[in-house]
Each structure stands twice: as structure tokens, then as C-alpha cells.
PDB file of C-alpha atoms in Angstrom:
ATOM      1  CA  UNK A 188      10.330   5.031  51.809  1.00 68.00           C
ATOM      2  CA  UNK A 189       9.332   4.521  48.157  1.00 79.00           C
ATOM      3  CA  UNK A 190       5.716   4.116  47.779  1.00 86.00           C
ATOM      4  CA  UNK A 191       2.963   3.839  45.102  1.00 86.00           C
ATOM      5  CA  UNK A 192       2.336   7.639  45.585  1.00 87.00           C
ATOM      6  CA  UNK A 193       5.972   8.341  44.750  1.00 88.00           C
ATOM      7  CA  UNK A 194       5.739   6.149  41.742  1.00 93.00           C
ATOM      8  CA  UNK A 195       2.454   7.743  40.520  1.00 94.00           C
ATOM      9  CA  UNK A 196       3.887  11.153  40.915  1.00 91.00           C
ATOM     10  CA  UNK A 197       6.916  10.217  38.896  1.00 94.00           C
ATOM     11  CA  UNK A 198       5.061   8.576  35.951  1.00 96.00           C
ATOM     12  CA  UNK A 199       1.953  10.662  35.625  1.00 96.00           C
ATOM     13  CA  UNK A 200       3.648  13.678  34.283  1.00 96.00           C
ATOM     14  CA  UNK A 201       4.731  12.015  31.020  1.00 97.00           C
ATOM     15  CA  UNK A 202       1.433  11.107  29.723  1.00 97.00           C
ATOM     16  CA  UNK A 203       0.136  14.566  30.647  1.00 97.00           C
ATOM     17  CA  UNK A 204       2.921  16.188  28.612  1.00 98.00           C
ATOM     18  CA  UNK A 205       2.578  13.721  25.814  1.00 98.00           C
ATOM     19  CA  UNK A 206      -1.295  14.211  25.399  1.00 98.00           C
ATOM     20  CA  UNK A 207      -0.781  18.021  25.240  1.00 98.00           C
ATOM     21  CA  UNK A 208       2.196  17.731  22.896  1.00 98.00           C
ATOM     22  CA  UNK A 209       0.219  15.267  20.511  1.00 98.00           C
ATOM     23  CA  UNK A 210      -2.674  17.725  20.324  1.00 98.00           C
ATOM     24  CA  UNK A 211      -0.460  20.715  19.607  1.00 98.00           C
ATOM     25  CA  UNK A 212       1.404  18.654  16.991  1.00 98.00           C
ATOM     26  CA  UNK A 213      -1.996  17.525  15.423  1.00 97.00           C
ATOM     27  CA  UNK A 214      -3.153  21.236  15.349  1.00 97.00           C
ATOM     28  CA  UNK A 215      -0.018  22.404  13.757  1.00 98.00           C
ATOM     29  CA  UNK A 216      -0.243  19.655  11.158  1.00 96.00           C
ATOM     30  CA  UNK A 217      -3.803  20.557  10.325  1.00 95.00           C
ATOM     31  CA  UNK A 218      -3.295  24.328  10.185  1.00 97.00           C
ATOM     32  CA  UNK A 219      -0.025  24.312   8.121  1.00 98.00           C
ATOM     33  CA  UNK A 220      -0.990  21.053   6.167  1.00 95.00           C
ATOM     34  CA  UNK A 221       2.344  19.345   7.308  1.00 96.00           C
ATOM     35  CA  UNK A 222       2.195  15.645   7.207  1.00 93.00           C
ATOM     36  CA  UNK A 223       5.216  15.413   9.516  1.00 97.00           C
ATOM     37  CA  UNK A 224       3.375  16.986  12.410  1.00 97.00           C
ATOM     38  CA  UNK A 225       0.411  14.540  12.030  1.00 94.00           C
ATOM     39  CA  UNK A 226       2.909  11.653  12.061  1.00 95.00           C
ATOM     40  CA  UNK A 227       4.534  13.031  15.201  1.00 97.00           C
ATOM     41  CA  UNK A 228       1.112  13.271  16.682  1.00 97.00           C
ATOM     42  CA  UNK A 229       0.530   9.646  15.990  1.00 97.00           C
ATOM     43  CA  UNK A 230       3.615   8.380  17.636  1.00 97.00           C
ATOM     44  CA  UNK A 231       3.260  10.607  20.717  1.00 98.00           C
ATOM     45  CA  UNK A 232      -0.386   9.784  21.416  1.00 98.00           C
ATOM     46  CA  UNK A 233       0.446   6.140  21.249  1.00 97.00           C
ATOM     47  CA  UNK A 234       3.078   6.556  23.767  1.00 98.00           C
ATOM     48  CA  UNK A 235       0.680   8.753  25.760  1.00 98.00           C
ATOM     49  CA  UNK A 236      -1.821   5.976  25.662  1.00 97.00           C
ATOM     50  CA  UNK A 237       0.605   3.470  27.193  1.00 97.00           C
ATOM     51  CA  UNK A 238       1.715   6.155  29.716  1.00 97.00           C
ATOM     52  CA  UNK A 239      -1.830   6.728  30.678  1.00 97.00           C
ATOM     53  CA  UNK A 240      -2.329   3.038  31.520  1.00 97.00           C
ATOM     54  CA  UNK A 241       0.808   3.117  33.705  1.00 96.00           C
ATOM     55  CA  UNK A 242      -0.309   6.478  35.448  1.00 97.00           C
ATOM     56  CA  UNK A 243      -3.849   4.988  35.958  1.00 96.00           C
ATOM     57  CA  UNK A 244      -2.524   1.913  37.480  1.00 96.00           C
ATOM     58  CA  UNK A 245       0.036   3.575  39.781  1.00 95.00           C
ATOM     59  CA  UNK A 246      -2.699   6.180  40.759  1.00 94.00           C
ATOM     60  CA  UNK A 247      -5.110   3.394  41.648  1.00 93.00           C
ATOM     61  CA  UNK A 248      -2.404   1.936  44.004  1.00 92.00           C
ATOM     62  CA  UNK A 249      -1.532   5.322  45.392  1.00 89.00           C
ATOM     63  CA  UNK A 250      -5.183   5.916  46.325  1.00 87.00           C
ATOM     64  CA  UNK A 251      -5.551   2.737  48.366  1.00 86.00           C
ATOM     65  CA  UNK A 252      -6.334   3.609  51.992  1.00 78.00           C
ATOM     66  CA  UNK A 253      -7.223   7.084  51.273  1.00 79.00           C
ATOM     67  CA  UNK A 254     -10.855   7.321  52.434  1.00 76.00           C
ATOM     68  CA  UNK A 255     -13.246   9.389  54.477  1.00 76.00           C
ATOM     69  CA  UNK A 256     -14.727  12.896  54.266  1.00 80.00           C
ATOM     70  CA  UNK A 257     -13.649  15.427  51.813  1.00 84.00           C
ATOM     71  CA  UNK A 258     -10.461  13.465  50.659  1.00 87.00           C
ATOM     72  CA  UNK A 259     -12.545  10.555  49.513  1.00 90.00           C
ATOM     73  CA  UNK A 260     -14.812  12.801  47.517  1.00 92.00           C
ATOM     74  CA  UNK A 261     -11.776  14.571  46.051  1.00 93.00           C
ATOM     75  CA  UNK A 262     -10.055  11.273  45.293  1.00 93.00           C
ATOM     76  CA  UNK A 263     -13.157   9.855  43.593  1.00 94.00           C
ATOM     77  CA  UNK A 264     -13.466  12.831  41.445  1.00 95.00           C
ATOM     78  CA  UNK A 265      -9.848  12.471  40.335  1.00 96.00           C
ATOM     79  CA  UNK A 266     -10.203   8.711  39.720  1.00 96.00           C
ATOM     80  CA  UNK A 267     -13.350   9.294  37.543  1.00 97.00           C
ATOM     81  CA  UNK A 268     -11.703  11.979  35.625  1.00 98.00           C
ATOM     82  CA  UNK A 269      -8.570   9.900  35.255  1.00 97.00           C
ATOM     83  CA  UNK A 270     -10.512   7.006  33.882  1.00 98.00           C
ATOM     84  CA  UNK A 271     -12.348   9.133  31.516  1.00 98.00           C
ATOM     85  CA  UNK A 272      -9.003  10.657  30.373  1.00 98.00           C
ATOM     86  CA  UNK A 273      -7.662   7.171  29.958  1.00 98.00           C
ATOM     87  CA  UNK A 274     -10.449   6.050  27.645  1.00 98.00           C
ATOM     88  CA  UNK A 275     -10.341   9.256  25.609  1.00 98.00           C
ATOM     89  CA  UNK A 276      -6.603   8.887  25.065  1.00 98.00           C
ATOM     90  CA  UNK A 277      -6.724   5.221  24.129  1.00 98.00           C
ATOM     91  CA  UNK A 278      -9.616   6.014  21.759  1.00 98.00           C
ATOM     92  CA  UNK A 279      -7.490   8.824  20.173  1.00 98.00           C
ATOM     93  CA  UNK A 280      -4.508   6.512  19.851  1.00 98.00           C
ATOM     94  CA  UNK A 281      -6.853   3.787  18.471  1.00 97.00           C
ATOM     95  CA  UNK A 282      -8.201   6.141  15.769  1.00 96.00           C
ATOM     96  CA  UNK A 283      -4.802   7.317  14.898  1.00 95.00           C
ATOM     97  CA  UNK A 284      -3.650   3.663  14.569  1.00 95.00           C
ATOM     98  CA  UNK A 285      -6.526   2.932  12.289  1.00 95.00           C
ATOM     99  CA  UNK A 286      -5.597   6.066  10.064  1.00 92.00           C
ATOM    100  CA  UNK A 287      -2.016   5.021  10.032  1.00 90.00           C
ATOM    101  CA  UNK A 288      -2.631   1.363   8.903  1.00 90.00           C
ATOM    102  CA  UNK A 289      -5.472   1.801   6.482  1.00 91.00           C
ATOM    103  CA  UNK A 290      -3.567   4.631   4.661  1.00 80.00           C
ATOM    104  CA  UNK A 291      -6.915   5.979   3.464  1.00 74.00           C
ATOM    105  CA  UNK A 292      -7.722   9.623   3.875  1.00 77.00           C
ATOM    106  CA  UNK A 293     -11.049   9.252   5.474  1.00 89.00           C
ATOM    107  CA  UNK A 294     -12.138  12.764   6.531  1.00 93.00           C
ATOM    108  CA  UNK A 295     -14.563  11.606   9.275  1.00 95.00           C
ATOM    109  CA  UNK A 296     -11.863   9.631  10.819  1.00 94.00           C
ATOM    110  CA  UNK A 297      -9.391  12.577  10.895  1.00 94.00           C
ATOM    111  CA  UNK A 298     -12.125  14.727  12.430  1.00 96.00           C
ATOM    112  CA  UNK A 299     -12.819  12.023  15.035  1.00 97.00           C
ATOM    113  CA  UNK A 300      -9.088  11.838  15.740  1.00 95.00           C
ATOM    114  CA  UNK A 301      -8.792  15.483  16.333  1.00 97.00           C
ATOM    115  CA  UNK A 302     -11.943  15.556  18.362  1.00 98.00           C
ATOM    116  CA  UNK A 303     -10.677  12.871  20.649  1.00 98.00           C
ATOM    117  CA  UNK A 304      -7.319  14.496  21.000  1.00 98.00           C
ATOM    118  CA  UNK A 305      -8.954  17.761  21.792  1.00 98.00           C
ATOM    119  CA  UNK A 306     -11.174  16.091  24.447  1.00 98.00           C
ATOM    120  CA  UNK A 307      -8.230  14.189  25.894  1.00 98.00           C
ATOM    121  CA  UNK A 308      -6.147  17.442  26.221  1.00 98.00           C
ATOM    122  CA  UNK A 309      -8.976  19.043  28.085  1.00 98.00           C
ATOM    123  CA  UNK A 310      -9.658  15.967  30.218  1.00 98.00           C
ATOM    124  CA  UNK A 311      -6.059  15.639  31.083  1.00 98.00           C
ATOM    125  CA  UNK A 312      -5.860  19.272  32.298  1.00 97.00           C
ATOM    126  CA  UNK A 313      -9.024  18.756  34.353  1.00 98.00           C
ATOM    127  CA  UNK A 314      -7.631  15.508  35.856  1.00 98.00           C
ATOM    128  CA  UNK A 315      -4.225  17.123  36.644  1.00 96.00           C
ATOM    129  CA  UNK A 316      -6.201  20.014  38.445  1.00 97.00           C
ATOM    130  CA  UNK A 317      -7.944  17.562  40.539  1.00 97.00           C
ATOM    131  CA  UNK A 318      -4.808  15.660  41.356  1.00 94.00           C
ATOM    132  CA  UNK A 319      -3.264  19.114  42.279  1.00 93.00           C
ATOM    133  CA  UNK A 320      -6.192  19.683  44.693  1.00 94.00           C
ATOM    134  CA  UNK A 321      -5.596  16.413  46.277  1.00 91.00           C
ATOM    135  CA  UNK A 322      -1.996  17.382  47.087  1.00 90.00           C
ATOM    136  CA  UNK A 323      -2.239  20.925  47.751  1.00 92.00           C
ATOM    137  CA  UNK A 324      -5.717  21.237  49.401  1.00 92.00           C
ATOM    138  CA  UNK A 325      -6.026  17.789  51.091  1.00 87.00           C
ATOM    139  CA  UNK A 326      -2.171  16.943  51.374  1.00 85.00           C
ATOM    140  CA  UNK A 327      -2.818  13.365  49.923  1.00 84.00           C
ATOM    141  CA  UNK A 328       0.485  11.633  49.890  1.00 77.00           C
ATOM    142  CA  UNK A 329       2.359  14.364  51.787  1.00 79.00           C
ATOM    143  CA  UNK A 330       4.697  13.092  54.338  1.00 76.00           C
ATOM    144  CA  UNK A 331       5.820  15.482  57.076  1.00 71.00           C
ATOM    145  CA  UNK A 332       9.505  15.428  57.909  1.00 65.00           C
ATOM    146  CA  UNK A 333       9.030  16.273  61.526  1.00 64.00           C
ATOM    147  CA  UNK A 334      11.712  13.731  62.595  1.00 58.00           C
ATOM    148  CA  UNK A 335      14.189  15.458  60.206  1.00 54.00           C
ATOM    149  CA  UNK A 336      13.228  18.870  61.521  1.00 52.00           C
ATOM    150  CA  UNK A 337      13.851  17.838  65.097  1.00 52.00           C
ATOM    151  CA  UNK A 338      17.383  16.650  64.206  1.00 52.00           C
ATOM    152  CA  UNK A 339      18.162  19.896  62.378  1.00 51.00           C
ATOM    153  CA  UNK A 340      16.855  21.944  65.389  1.00 52.00           C
ATOM    154  CA  UNK A 341      19.184  19.983  67.674  1.00 54.00           C
ATOM    155  CA  UNK A 342      22.150  20.585  65.391  1.00 52.00           C
ATOM    156  CA  UNK A 343      21.345  24.379  65.655  1.00 53.00           C
ATOM    157  CA  UNK A 344      21.187  24.163  69.520  1.00 53.00           C
ATOM    158  CA  UNK A 345      24.707  22.673  69.457  1.00 54.00           C
ATOM    159  CA  UNK A 346      26.136  25.692  67.738  1.00 53.00           C
TER     160      UNK A 346
END
């Protein structure tokens, strides 16, 4: 059965990768003074911002009904981290959009964009870690295929 948990798992990896690639591209552009990489960073962080919204909304739907005990605390930590990552990513995209359209080389805005990208990359890593803890430590969203196991075992008994 296709659920919000499945959809979240399919969507969430794109903004994670895009945020990290945008940061690396920005870093390369700054170090080697290559405008191409700074432009790539702009387009990628805008896509990452859109993807982050989709990941947040699907994650919110996936978390419905998961409550109680250590699972609830782990889910709340992941949700808070995801919201913080969303806002950082949107802020980074917003600053990069402002820089793109004003076409003015404001040094403080460039520093702000880099700082927000750096913080977003760190925050997305933390959020991913907490999401991994939900799955691998608390088995959130994991469906056991016991019915399938039984049918496989019956097939082996027939041999």
C-alpha cells in the first residue's frame, strides 16, 4: 500500500542532495572565483527550497498517528530540525534570488548567502540523521512482511 511515509521517503532525498550540492558549488565558486559555480548554486538552492517544502509537507503527513514514548520525542526532534532546515533553505534561496535580481555585488549579501547555505547544509545533515534514527532505531514507517514470509515458508515446505 502506498502511504505518506512512502511518499516522504521518495521525495526527501532530493532536497537533501540539492542543498549539499548547492553548498559545494557555492564553495567552489568562491574559492576559484568562478561565476559559473555561483550561478549553479543559485539554481540548485531554489530547487532545493521547493523540494524542502514538499519534503516537509509529506513528512508532516507521514508523522500523523505516530505518538507516544520515545518515538514521539524522536519524531518531534526530527520535525523541529526539519522546520529549521526548511526556513534556512528558504532564506538562503531568498538571498540568492535577491542577489540574482539586483545584480549588485553587495559583499554582505554574498556573505549572508554563504552563511545560510552553510547552516542549511549542516541542518539538513542533522535532520537526516534524526530521520534515520526514526527508521533504524524506532522502526517508524517500517512494515513487516510477515504475511509474505509465511507464504515463502509454505513454498519451501512443498519442495
